């Protein structure tokens, strides 16, 4: 395992440094620069400048060649000793390192196949999304090592080189942001896409309005049924997922898994190879997928999820996802999504702390119910929750509730949490108690946390201050928290926090966090058949 981790980490860092000169070529390939001009717009200018020679100016290519050698030397110094006491955290790091290799390889191939000035707006958005995710993956690895490692020698051996890798990722993302102009997504969808999901009988669709390809194949041609009681083709969801084809394209349509009513005590993982998979249940609280893994029982937060999905284009409909670990078990995830262009429609997410882990890439949630206590919508995806019900539950004594804990670590990441036209209320257990529990809209998990609440109903469960600090003054000037045109007794912003990063925004600013502009939903949501509003409502 030790040699494999080193190989993955080495390749991951090297790929990123290989990527960064290609990114910069767009604007600077023929211009002579000094490290001061090359590095000035990065988050770590001192690190960037200190790694480049100052004796003569050069092109971005010249500096890149030096960076290649430095990257290789850095990788060769990576520690070679790993301990079984951190096996779960190391497994997370191995997994995430391979993800980064894949993302960066795709970035490099895209840039190689595109002539200068040839990137379209959606391509620039895609590549920035992937580069943002590499930073998120690196941070997740660090979080796991810091939380789970019982050995100071492991931390000393791994945290410093991985942190240096993070700086390389950040520099590359900054160069990309500087090197390519991002086209504004055109066409704001102001009307709702109205599609009605039909019932399924005997594994066949009676007319789901989702098209499988440009040839207009009907989706019912690819429906399989999961029934633990024996009437379907598969007894478990895992078996049905394994049978799905690998690495399909959007034009191939969806592989549809219908899960009958009942409770599935099953930990489900949708790997990255299972693209454009649609999972449909019988309804909220009818089809239930449940587990009880938690950090207190030895799992990392990342791997505590009852349901984890990575496959691009995943769609879930009419399913309850549940983690039954109680509040006393602390972090316990019901769903973790790192699937780009993933969609959850009419689903329920039930847990306490860390219920819904919107880990990375682009995601959309519509007409869903989310239950939790502390940080129960968290992660660093670019995510829009639209027309959802967000319910704060009764936490442990002396705890407070926070709806969100957004995890953006770099100002160039195109990530954040947008909550639009949702209802924010107390769950029944909190509403019926005499508890003095305070509930807040969110707190900054990471330094550049971004959360926007707009056009939503906020009940009196929310404290007048609105938002909570994470630790002292941490991130209060670098976060971006905003509210726009909310209603309800908890929406009054008169007594909100006075942080530099908190804003009451205009419609023009709020439009940046809509489905069409924030997650490029106009390009991929129509094909799901899920209703959405692309702009402000």
Short mmCIF file of C-alpha atoms in Angstrom, two decimals:
data_model
loop_
_atom_site.label_atom_id
_atom_site.label_comp_id
_atom_site.label_asym_id
_atom_site.label_seq_id
_atom_site.Cartn_x
_atom_site.Cartn_y
_atom_site.Cartn_z
CA UNK A 1 0.00 0.00 0.00
CA UNK A 2 2.84 2.39 0.86
CA UNK A 3 4.41 2.18 -2.58
CA UNK A 4 1.02 2.52 -4.28
CA UNK A 5 0.17 5.67 -2.32
CA UNK A 6 3.53 7.22 -3.12
CA UNK A 7 3.10 6.39 -6.81
CA UNK A 8 -0.38 7.91 -6.90
CA UNK A 9 0.62 11.01 -4.96
CA UNK A 10 3.73 11.44 -7.09
CA UNK A 11 1.80 11.07 -10.33
CA UNK A 12 -0.95 13.35 -9.09
CA UNK A 13 1.45 16.16 -8.24
CA UNK A 14 3.44 15.69 -11.42
CA UNK A 15 0.33 15.74 -13.57
CA UNK A 16 -0.79 18.96 -11.99
CA UNK A 17 2.51 20.67 -12.64
CA UNK A 18 2.47 19.30 -16.16
CA UNK A 19 -0.99 20.76 -16.50
CA UNK A 20 -0.22 24.24 -15.22
CA UNK A 21 2.08 25.38 -18.05
CA UNK A 22 -0.44 24.19 -20.59
CA UNK A 23 -3.05 26.22 -18.80
CA UNK A 24 -0.89 29.29 -18.83
CA UNK A 25 0.16 28.97 -22.46
CA UNK A 26 -3.06 30.57 -23.58
CA UNK A 27 -2.05 34.08 -22.54
CA UNK A 28 1.62 33.97 -21.67
CA UNK A 29 3.43 31.38 -23.82
CA UNK A 30 5.33 33.94 -25.88
CA UNK A 31 5.70 36.64 -23.24
CA UNK A 32 8.82 36.92 -21.10
CA UNK A 33 8.01 37.18 -17.43
CA UNK A 34 9.63 37.12 -14.03
CA UNK A 35 8.44 35.01 -11.10
CA UNK A 36 6.86 38.15 -9.65
CA UNK A 37 4.52 38.55 -12.64
CA UNK A 38 3.91 34.82 -13.05
CA UNK A 39 3.03 34.30 -9.41
CA UNK A 40 1.30 37.53 -8.41
CA UNK A 41 -2.25 36.25 -8.93
CA UNK A 42 -1.80 32.94 -7.16
CA UNK A 43 -2.96 32.24 -3.64
CA UNK A 44 0.58 31.25 -2.63
CA UNK A 45 2.80 33.83 -4.37
CA UNK A 46 5.69 33.35 -1.94
CA UNK A 47 5.71 29.59 -2.51
CA UNK A 48 5.42 30.14 -6.26
CA UNK A 49 8.20 32.76 -6.38
CA UNK A 50 10.53 30.82 -4.12
CA UNK A 51 10.39 27.81 -6.43
CA UNK A 52 11.39 29.72 -9.57
CA UNK A 53 14.81 31.24 -10.43
CA UNK A 54 15.23 35.01 -10.41
CA UNK A 55 18.43 35.31 -12.43
CA UNK A 56 16.76 35.82 -15.79
CA UNK A 57 13.26 36.31 -17.23
CA UNK A 58 11.66 33.51 -19.19
CA UNK A 59 8.50 32.33 -20.85
CA UNK A 60 5.90 30.25 -19.10
CA UNK A 61 7.49 27.25 -20.84
CA UNK A 62 10.89 28.00 -19.31
CA UNK A 63 9.47 28.24 -15.83
CA UNK A 64 7.35 25.15 -16.38
CA UNK A 65 10.40 23.00 -17.21
CA UNK A 66 11.99 24.05 -13.95
CA UNK A 67 8.74 23.24 -12.17
CA UNK A 68 8.71 19.74 -13.69
CA UNK A 69 12.09 18.95 -12.14
CA UNK A 70 11.11 20.49 -8.83
CA UNK A 71 7.89 18.50 -8.84
CA UNK A 72 9.78 15.27 -9.47
CA UNK A 73 12.29 16.06 -6.71
CA UNK A 74 9.43 16.86 -4.38
CA UNK A 75 7.71 13.56 -5.18
CA UNK A 76 10.93 11.63 -4.55
CA UNK A 77 11.06 13.06 -1.05
CA UNK A 78 7.59 11.77 -0.18
CA UNK A 79 7.61 9.51 2.86
CA UNK A 80 7.68 5.78 2.37
CA UNK A 81 6.36 4.61 5.73
CA UNK A 82 2.64 4.13 6.31
CA UNK A 83 0.96 2.59 9.33
CA UNK A 84 -2.08 0.34 9.61
CA UNK A 85 -3.49 2.52 12.38
CA UNK A 86 -4.65 5.00 9.73
CA UNK A 87 -5.80 2.48 7.17
CA UNK A 88 -9.18 4.10 6.49
CA UNK A 89 -7.74 7.59 6.09
CA UNK A 90 -5.03 6.23 3.79
CA UNK A 91 -7.63 4.41 1.71
CA UNK A 92 -9.44 7.72 1.28
CA UNK A 93 -6.19 9.37 0.16
CA UNK A 94 -5.41 6.58 -2.31
CA UNK A 95 -8.89 6.83 -3.77
CA UNK A 96 -8.81 10.62 -4.02
CA UNK A 97 -5.31 10.65 -5.52
CA UNK A 98 -6.51 8.40 -8.33
CA UNK A 99 -9.47 10.72 -8.86
CA UNK A 100 -7.07 13.63 -9.25
CA UNK A 101 -4.96 11.73 -11.75
CA UNK A 102 -8.07 11.11 -13.84
CA UNK A 103 -9.26 14.70 -13.61
CA UNK A 104 -5.88 16.16 -14.51
CA UNK A 105 -5.38 13.71 -17.36
CA UNK A 106 -8.71 14.85 -18.79
CA UNK A 107 -7.71 18.50 -18.44
CA UNK A 108 -4.44 17.87 -20.25
CA UNK A 109 -6.07 15.89 -23.06
CA UNK A 110 -8.71 18.58 -23.55
CA UNK A 111 -6.10 21.29 -23.79
CA UNK A 112 -3.91 19.27 -26.15
CA UNK A 113 -6.83 18.70 -28.51
CA UNK A 114 -7.84 22.36 -28.51
CA UNK A 115 -6.06 25.05 -30.45
CA UNK A 116 -5.29 28.32 -28.70
CA UNK A 117 -8.40 30.42 -28.11
CA UNK A 118 -10.57 27.39 -28.91
CA UNK A 119 -12.06 26.59 -25.51
CA UNK A 120 -15.79 27.15 -25.48
CA UNK A 121 -17.51 28.61 -22.43
CA UNK A 122 -18.80 25.25 -21.27
CA UNK A 123 -15.34 23.67 -21.69
CA UNK A 124 -13.73 26.33 -19.53
CA UNK A 125 -16.45 25.72 -16.95
CA UNK A 126 -15.81 21.97 -17.07
CA UNK A 127 -12.06 22.31 -16.64
CA UNK A 128 -12.34 24.81 -13.81
CA UNK A 129 -14.79 22.43 -12.12
CA UNK A 130 -12.30 19.55 -12.36
CA UNK A 131 -9.37 21.65 -11.16
CA UNK A 132 -11.50 22.86 -8.26
CA UNK A 133 -12.25 19.24 -7.39
CA UNK A 134 -8.56 18.34 -7.23
CA UNK A 135 -8.16 20.84 -4.42
CA UNK A 136 -11.25 19.50 -2.69
CA UNK A 137 -9.91 15.94 -2.92
CA UNK A 138 -6.57 17.02 -1.50
CA UNK A 139 -8.29 18.78 1.40
CA UNK A 140 -10.45 15.72 2.10
CA UNK A 141 -7.33 13.59 2.31
CA UNK A 142 -5.76 16.05 4.74
CA UNK A 143 -8.90 16.21 6.86
CA UNK A 144 -8.99 12.43 7.16
CA UNK A 145 -5.34 12.16 8.12
CA UNK A 146 -5.59 14.89 10.70
CA UNK A 147 -8.73 13.46 12.27
CA UNK A 148 -8.03 9.73 12.11
CA UNK A 149 -4.26 9.48 12.52
CA UNK A 150 -3.18 8.43 16.00
CA UNK A 151 0.52 8.68 15.15
CA UNK A 152 2.37 11.99 15.12
CA UNK A 153 5.06 10.41 12.94
CA UNK A 154 2.48 9.73 10.22
CA UNK A 155 1.21 13.28 10.37
CA UNK A 156 4.73 14.68 10.22
CA UNK A 157 5.60 12.40 7.32
CA UNK A 158 2.52 13.05 5.18
CA UNK A 159 0.87 16.35 6.03
CA UNK A 160 3.74 18.62 4.98
CA UNK A 161 4.32 17.12 1.50
CA UNK A 162 0.58 16.88 0.86
CA UNK A 163 0.18 20.50 1.93
CA UNK A 164 2.90 21.47 -0.54
CA UNK A 165 0.94 19.57 -3.16
CA UNK A 166 -2.10 21.68 -2.30
CA UNK A 167 -0.10 24.80 -3.10
CA UNK A 168 0.82 23.36 -6.49
CA UNK A 169 -2.88 22.65 -7.17
CA UNK A 170 -3.80 26.17 -6.16
CA UNK A 171 -1.17 27.74 -8.41
CA UNK A 172 -2.41 25.70 -11.37
CA UNK A 173 -6.02 26.72 -10.74
CA UNK A 174 -5.01 30.38 -10.46
CA UNK A 175 -3.09 30.17 -13.75
CA UNK A 176 -6.10 28.61 -15.41
CA UNK A 177 -8.43 31.29 -14.09
CA UNK A 178 -6.03 33.95 -15.31
CA UNK A 179 -5.36 32.30 -18.65
CA UNK A 180 -8.89 31.70 -19.88
CA UNK A 181 -11.78 34.12 -19.99
CA UNK A 182 -14.96 32.43 -18.83
CA UNK A 183 -17.89 32.98 -21.10
CA UNK A 184 -21.06 33.95 -19.34
CA UNK A 185 -23.63 31.19 -19.58
CA UNK A 186 -26.24 32.50 -21.95
CA UNK A 187 -29.93 31.90 -21.66
CA UNK A 188 -31.57 32.10 -18.28
CA UNK A 189 -34.43 29.64 -18.01
CA UNK A 190 -37.28 31.48 -16.36
CA UNK A 191 -39.92 28.84 -16.94
CA UNK A 192 -40.10 25.50 -15.25
CA UNK A 193 -39.46 22.26 -17.13
CA UNK A 194 -42.55 20.28 -16.27
CA UNK A 195 -42.14 16.51 -16.40
CA UNK A 196 -44.21 14.00 -14.50
CA UNK A 197 -42.64 10.71 -13.51
CA UNK A 198 -45.00 7.81 -14.19
CA UNK A 199 -45.33 4.74 -12.03
CA UNK A 200 -43.43 1.62 -13.02
CA UNK A 201 -45.15 -1.72 -13.26
CA UNK A 202 -43.45 -5.07 -13.83
CA UNK A 203 -40.17 -3.32 -14.54
CA UNK A 204 -41.45 -1.39 -17.53
CA UNK A 205 -42.14 2.30 -17.82
CA UNK A 206 -45.57 3.58 -18.73
CA UNK A 207 -44.02 6.61 -20.36
CA UNK A 208 -41.27 8.31 -18.38
CA UNK A 209 -40.65 11.49 -20.36
CA UNK A 210 -36.87 11.03 -20.39
CA UNK A 211 -35.22 10.55 -23.72
CA UNK A 212 -32.43 8.04 -23.96
CA UNK A 213 -30.65 9.47 -26.98
CA UNK A 214 -30.98 11.78 -29.93
CA UNK A 215 -32.69 8.89 -31.73
CA UNK A 216 -35.59 9.18 -29.28
CA UNK A 217 -35.33 5.71 -27.79
CA UNK A 218 -37.76 5.45 -24.92
CA UNK A 219 -36.25 5.00 -21.51
CA UNK A 220 -38.26 1.94 -20.58
CA UNK A 221 -36.04 -0.19 -22.81
CA UNK A 222 -33.37 -0.24 -20.09
CA UNK A 223 -35.24 -0.63 -16.79
CA UNK A 224 -34.21 -3.32 -14.30
CA UNK A 225 -35.95 -4.02 -11.00
CA UNK A 226 -34.44 -4.50 -7.55
CA UNK A 227 -36.70 -6.41 -5.18
CA UNK A 228 -35.20 -7.94 -2.02
CA UNK A 229 -38.27 -10.17 -1.81
CA UNK A 230 -37.52 -11.90 -5.08
CA UNK A 231 -39.86 -10.57 -7.78
CA UNK A 232 -37.24 -8.44 -9.56
CA UNK A 233 -34.17 -9.28 -11.59
CA UNK A 234 -31.89 -8.33 -8.68
CA UNK A 235 -32.11 -8.82 -4.92
CA UNK A 236 -29.75 -5.95 -4.04
CA UNK A 237 -29.01 -2.50 -5.40
CA UNK A 238 -25.30 -3.33 -5.49
CA UNK A 239 -25.97 -6.23 -7.87
CA UNK A 240 -28.00 -3.99 -10.17
CA UNK A 241 -25.30 -1.32 -10.19
CA UNK A 242 -22.62 -3.90 -11.00
CA UNK A 243 -24.66 -5.06 -14.01
CA UNK A 244 -24.88 -1.56 -15.48
CA UNK A 245 -22.65 -0.86 -18.50
CA UNK A 246 -19.40 1.02 -17.95
CA UNK A 247 -18.39 4.44 -19.23
CA UNK A 248 -21.44 5.17 -21.33
CA UNK A 249 -22.13 8.57 -22.88
CA UNK A 250 -25.11 10.85 -22.45
CA UNK A 251 -26.22 9.91 -25.95
CA UNK A 252 -26.54 6.26 -24.82
CA UNK A 253 -29.29 7.26 -22.40
CA UNK A 254 -29.92 6.11 -18.86
CA UNK A 255 -29.58 2.67 -17.35
CA UNK A 256 -32.58 2.70 -15.02
CA UNK A 257 -32.79 0.81 -11.75
CA UNK A 258 -36.23 0.68 -10.15
CA UNK A 259 -36.11 -0.19 -6.45
CA UNK A 260 -39.44 -1.47 -5.12
CA UNK A 261 -40.95 -0.27 -1.85
CA UNK A 262 -39.17 -1.59 1.22
CA UNK A 263 -36.12 -1.03 3.40
CA UNK A 264 -32.69 -1.90 2.00
CA UNK A 265 -30.07 -2.29 4.72
CA UNK A 266 -27.24 -1.84 2.28
CA UNK A 267 -24.19 0.37 1.74
CA UNK A 268 -24.28 1.40 -1.89
CA UNK A 269 -21.43 2.87 -3.92
CA UNK A 270 -21.92 4.06 -7.49
CA UNK A 271 -18.39 4.06 -9.00
CA UNK A 272 -17.20 6.59 -11.53
CA UNK A 273 -17.40 4.03 -14.31
CA UNK A 274 -21.21 3.77 -13.93
CA UNK A 275 -22.25 6.90 -15.80
CA UNK A 276 -25.79 8.06 -16.59
CA UNK A 277 -27.44 5.72 -14.15
CA UNK A 278 -30.93 6.57 -12.94
CA UNK A 279 -32.31 5.06 -9.74
CA UNK A 280 -36.06 5.36 -9.11
CA UNK A 281 -37.90 4.31 -5.97
CA UNK A 282 -41.55 4.03 -5.02
CA UNK A 283 -41.50 7.30 -3.07
CA UNK A 284 -40.12 9.01 0.01
CA UNK A 285 -40.43 6.67 3.01
CA UNK A 286 -41.51 3.92 0.61
CA UNK A 287 -38.14 2.98 -0.83
CA UNK A 288 -35.53 3.40 1.91
CA UNK A 289 -31.77 2.80 1.79
CA UNK A 290 -30.34 2.77 5.29
CA UNK A 291 -27.10 2.29 7.23
CA UNK A 292 -25.52 3.40 10.49
CA UNK A 293 -21.80 4.03 9.95
CA UNK A 294 -20.31 6.89 11.93
CA UNK A 295 -17.01 8.49 12.87
CA UNK A 296 -17.48 7.36 16.46
CA UNK A 297 -17.52 3.76 15.24
CA UNK A 298 -14.21 4.17 13.44
CA UNK A 299 -15.18 5.32 9.96
CA UNK A 300 -13.88 8.45 8.30
CA UNK A 301 -16.55 11.02 7.51
CA UNK A 302 -15.90 10.36 3.83
CA UNK A 303 -16.55 6.63 4.16
CA UNK A 304 -19.41 6.79 6.66
CA UNK A 305 -21.93 7.35 3.86
CA UNK A 306 -24.84 4.96 3.47
CA UNK A 307 -24.98 5.88 -0.21
CA UNK A 308 -22.00 7.23 -2.17
CA UNK A 309 -22.08 8.21 -5.83
CA UNK A 310 -19.35 9.20 -8.28
CA UNK A 311 -20.84 8.27 -11.64
CA UNK A 312 -21.35 11.30 -13.87
CA UNK A 313 -24.95 12.14 -14.72
CA UNK A 314 -26.46 10.13 -11.84
CA UNK A 315 -30.17 10.74 -11.14
CA UNK A 316 -32.11 9.57 -8.07
CA UNK A 317 -35.90 9.86 -7.80
CA UNK A 318 -38.39 8.97 -5.03
CA UNK A 319 -35.92 7.46 -2.53
CA UNK A 320 -35.18 7.98 1.16
CA UNK A 321 -31.50 7.83 2.11
CA UNK A 322 -30.93 7.33 5.83
CA UNK A 323 -28.13 7.11 8.36
CA UNK A 324 -29.57 5.88 11.64
CA UNK A 325 -26.52 6.64 13.78
CA UNK A 326 -27.86 8.88 16.50
CA UNK A 327 -26.63 12.38 17.31
CA UNK A 328 -24.32 10.94 19.95
CA UNK A 329 -22.32 9.23 17.18
CA UNK A 330 -21.39 12.62 15.66
CA UNK A 331 -20.46 12.66 11.94
CA UNK A 332 -22.59 10.11 10.07
CA UNK A 333 -23.33 10.69 6.38
CA UNK A 334 -26.49 9.51 4.63
CA UNK A 335 -25.40 10.48 1.09
CA UNK A 336 -22.04 11.54 -0.30
CA UNK A 337 -22.04 12.81 -3.88
CA UNK A 338 -18.91 13.51 -5.90
CA UNK A 339 -20.73 12.88 -9.17
CA UNK A 340 -20.58 15.65 -11.73
CA UNK A 341 -23.97 16.74 -13.04
CA UNK A 342 -25.78 14.60 -10.47
CA UNK A 343 -29.46 15.16 -9.67
CA UNK A 344 -31.70 14.17 -6.77
CA UNK A 345 -35.45 14.64 -7.25
CA UNK A 346 -38.15 14.02 -4.64
CA UNK A 347 -35.67 12.31 -2.31
CA UNK A 348 -35.23 12.47 1.45
CA UNK A 349 -31.94 12.61 3.34
CA UNK A 350 -32.14 11.69 7.02
CA UNK A 351 -29.41 11.92 9.64
CA UNK A 352 -28.07 14.13 12.37
CA UNK A 353 -24.55 15.57 12.01
CA UNK A 354 -23.25 15.71 8.42
CA UNK A 355 -26.31 14.19 6.74
CA UNK A 356 -25.73 15.32 3.14
CA UNK A 357 -22.14 15.49 1.91
CA UNK A 358 -22.14 17.51 -1.31
CA UNK A 359 -18.49 16.70 -1.77
CA UNK A 360 -17.45 18.04 -5.17
CA UNK A 361 -18.30 18.92 -8.79
CA UNK A 362 -21.82 20.06 -9.91
CA UNK A 363 -25.04 18.91 -8.26
CA UNK A 364 -28.76 19.72 -8.21
CA UNK A 365 -31.45 18.85 -5.64
CA UNK A 366 -35.13 19.46 -6.34
CA UNK A 367 -38.21 18.89 -4.14
CA UNK A 368 -36.13 17.05 -1.56
CA UNK A 369 -36.32 16.83 2.24
CA UNK A 370 -33.11 17.17 4.28
CA UNK A 371 -33.01 16.44 8.03
CA UNK A 372 -30.11 17.02 10.42
CA UNK A 373 -28.50 18.89 13.26
CA UNK A 374 -24.89 20.08 12.90
CA UNK A 375 -23.46 21.00 9.47
CA UNK A 376 -25.97 18.72 7.83
CA UNK A 377 -25.50 20.12 4.32
CA UNK A 378 -21.75 20.30 3.86
CA UNK A 379 -18.97 19.87 1.30
CA UNK A 380 -17.42 21.77 -1.58
CA UNK A 381 -19.54 21.07 -4.64
CA UNK A 382 -21.17 23.70 -6.79
CA UNK A 383 -24.69 22.82 -5.70
CA UNK A 384 -28.18 24.27 -5.99
CA UNK A 385 -31.00 23.09 -3.74
CA UNK A 386 -34.30 24.21 -5.21
CA UNK A 387 -37.82 23.86 -3.75
CA UNK A 388 -36.49 21.67 -0.93
CA UNK A 389 -37.60 21.33 2.71
CA UNK A 390 -34.74 21.72 5.18
CA UNK A 391 -35.55 20.47 8.67
CA UNK A 392 -33.39 21.00 11.76
CA UNK A 393 -33.71 18.22 14.32
CA UNK A 394 -33.21 18.16 18.08
CA UNK A 395 -29.47 17.85 18.80
CA UNK A 396 -27.67 16.74 21.94
CA UNK A 397 -27.82 18.93 25.03
CA UNK A 398 -25.67 22.05 24.76
CA UNK A 399 -25.33 21.70 20.98
CA UNK A 400 -26.55 24.13 18.34
CA UNK A 401 -27.74 23.44 14.80
CA UNK A 402 -26.14 24.66 11.59
CA UNK A 403 -27.76 23.96 8.25
CA UNK A 404 -24.63 24.36 6.15
CA UNK A 405 -20.86 24.07 6.43
CA UNK A 406 -19.53 24.94 3.00
CA UNK A 407 -15.92 23.97 2.34
CA UNK A 408 -14.36 26.19 -0.35
CA UNK A 409 -10.61 26.48 0.33
CA UNK A 410 -9.48 28.63 -2.60
CA UNK A 411 -10.94 31.83 -4.08
CA UNK A 412 -10.54 30.47 -7.62
CA UNK A 413 -12.77 27.45 -7.03
CA UNK A 414 -16.17 27.74 -8.72
CA UNK A 415 -17.94 26.10 -5.78
CA UNK A 416 -20.54 26.98 -3.18
CA UNK A 417 -24.00 26.15 -1.83
CA UNK A 418 -27.05 27.91 -3.24
CA UNK A 419 -30.41 27.40 -1.52
CA UNK A 420 -33.28 28.73 -3.63
CA UNK A 421 -37.03 28.77 -2.98
CA UNK A 422 -36.67 26.31 -0.11
CA UNK A 423 -38.49 26.04 3.21
CA UNK A 424 -36.34 26.14 6.35
CA UNK A 425 -38.14 24.91 9.46
CA UNK A 426 -37.75 22.90 12.65
CA UNK A 427 -38.36 19.16 12.43
CA UNK A 428 -41.11 17.77 14.64
CA UNK A 429 -38.79 16.67 17.45
CA UNK A 430 -37.24 20.14 17.74
CA UNK A 431 -40.52 22.01 17.25
CA UNK A 432 -42.32 20.02 19.95
CA UNK A 433 -39.51 20.25 22.51
CA UNK A 434 -38.90 22.98 25.05
CA UNK A 435 -35.30 23.13 23.95
CA UNK A 436 -33.46 26.44 23.78
CA UNK A 437 -31.38 25.10 20.90
CA UNK A 438 -30.07 27.81 18.60
CA UNK A 439 -30.19 27.12 14.87
CA UNK A 440 -28.15 28.96 12.25
CA UNK A 441 -28.09 29.05 8.46
CA UNK A 442 -24.45 28.01 8.37
CA UNK A 443 -20.89 28.40 9.51
CA UNK A 444 -17.57 28.56 7.60
CA UNK A 445 -15.96 25.13 7.59
CA UNK A 446 -13.18 26.40 5.31
CA UNK A 447 -11.58 29.78 4.69
CA UNK A 448 -13.45 30.80 1.51
CA UNK A 449 -16.83 29.29 2.36
CA UNK A 450 -19.69 30.34 0.03
CA UNK A 451 -23.39 29.98 0.88
CA UNK A 452 -26.36 31.91 -0.53
CA UNK A 453 -29.95 31.67 0.74
CA UNK A 454 -32.42 33.23 -1.68
CA UNK A 455 -36.15 33.40 -2.28
CA UNK A 456 -36.72 30.95 0.58
CA UNK A 457 -39.10 30.77 3.54
CA UNK A 458 -37.14 30.97 6.80
CA UNK A 459 -39.11 30.08 9.90
CA UNK A 460 -38.51 31.40 13.42
CA UNK A 461 -36.24 28.42 14.19
CA UNK A 462 -33.34 30.48 12.76
CA UNK A 463 -31.56 32.70 15.28
CA UNK A 464 -31.79 36.44 14.45
CA UNK A 465 -27.99 36.52 13.96
CA UNK A 466 -28.50 34.12 11.07
CA UNK A 467 -24.99 32.69 10.92
CA UNK A 468 -22.46 31.21 13.34
CA UNK A 469 -18.69 31.51 13.48
CA UNK A 470 -16.55 28.38 13.18
CA UNK A 471 -13.74 29.41 15.50
CA UNK A 472 -13.13 32.97 16.59
CA UNK A 473 -12.42 35.27 13.65
CA UNK A 474 -11.59 32.44 11.25
CA UNK A 475 -12.86 33.13 7.69
CA UNK A 476 -15.19 35.98 8.68
CA UNK A 477 -13.59 38.33 6.15
CA UNK A 478 -12.88 35.76 3.42
CA UNK A 479 -16.21 33.89 3.35
CA UNK A 480 -19.12 34.91 1.13
CA UNK A 481 -22.51 34.49 2.82
CA UNK A 482 -25.51 36.19 1.29
CA UNK A 483 -29.29 36.45 1.53
CA UNK A 484 -31.74 37.63 -1.08
CA UNK A 485 -35.47 38.19 -0.96
CA UNK A 486 -36.33 35.62 1.69
CA UNK A 487 -39.58 35.54 3.62
CA UNK A 488 -40.83 34.25 6.96
CA UNK A 489 -40.24 35.21 10.61
CA UNK A 490 -36.58 34.14 10.49
CA UNK A 491 -35.72 36.12 7.36
CA UNK A 492 -35.37 39.56 8.93
CA UNK A 493 -31.76 40.64 8.36
CA UNK A 494 -31.78 43.59 10.80
CA UNK A 495 -29.90 41.71 13.51
CA UNK A 496 -27.73 39.57 11.27
CA UNK A 497 -23.99 39.16 11.85
CA UNK A 498 -21.81 42.13 10.91
CA UNK A 499 -19.00 40.14 9.30
CA UNK A 500 -17.12 41.60 6.33
CA UNK A 501 -18.06 38.53 4.30
CA UNK A 502 -21.82 38.68 4.97
CA UNK A 503 -24.05 40.45 2.44
CA UNK A 504 -27.67 41.22 1.70
CA UNK A 505 -27.54 41.13 -2.08
CA UNK A 506 -29.46 42.40 -5.09
CA UNK A 507 -31.19 40.35 -7.76
CA UNK A 508 -28.26 40.95 -10.10
CA UNK A 509 -25.86 39.35 -7.63
CA UNK A 510 -28.30 36.58 -6.75
CA UNK A 511 -28.58 35.61 -10.43
CA UNK A 512 -24.98 34.39 -10.27
CA UNK A 513 -26.12 31.57 -7.99
CA UNK A 514 -28.99 30.27 -10.09
CA UNK A 515 -29.15 26.91 -11.83
CA UNK A 516 -28.19 28.26 -15.24
CA UNK A 517 -25.34 30.48 -14.09
CA UNK A 518 -23.88 28.63 -11.11
CA UNK A 519 -23.98 24.98 -12.21
CA UNK A 520 -24.50 25.40 -15.99
CA UNK A 521 -27.76 23.50 -15.53
CA UNK A 522 -29.14 24.53 -18.89
CA UNK A 523 -26.62 22.23 -20.56
CA UNK A 524 -27.41 19.02 -18.66
CA UNK A 525 -30.61 19.21 -16.60
CA UNK A 526 -33.08 19.10 -19.54
CA UNK A 527 -31.91 15.59 -20.37
CA UNK A 528 -32.76 14.33 -16.88
CA UNK A 529 -36.44 15.18 -17.16
CA UNK A 530 -36.29 16.73 -13.69
CA UNK A 531 -38.17 20.05 -13.38
CA UNK A 532 -36.11 23.12 -12.57
CA UNK A 533 -36.08 26.90 -12.80
CA UNK A 534 -32.91 28.19 -14.39
CA UNK A 535 -33.06 31.74 -13.11
CA UNK A 536 -34.67 33.69 -10.29
CA UNK A 537 -38.24 32.78 -9.46
#
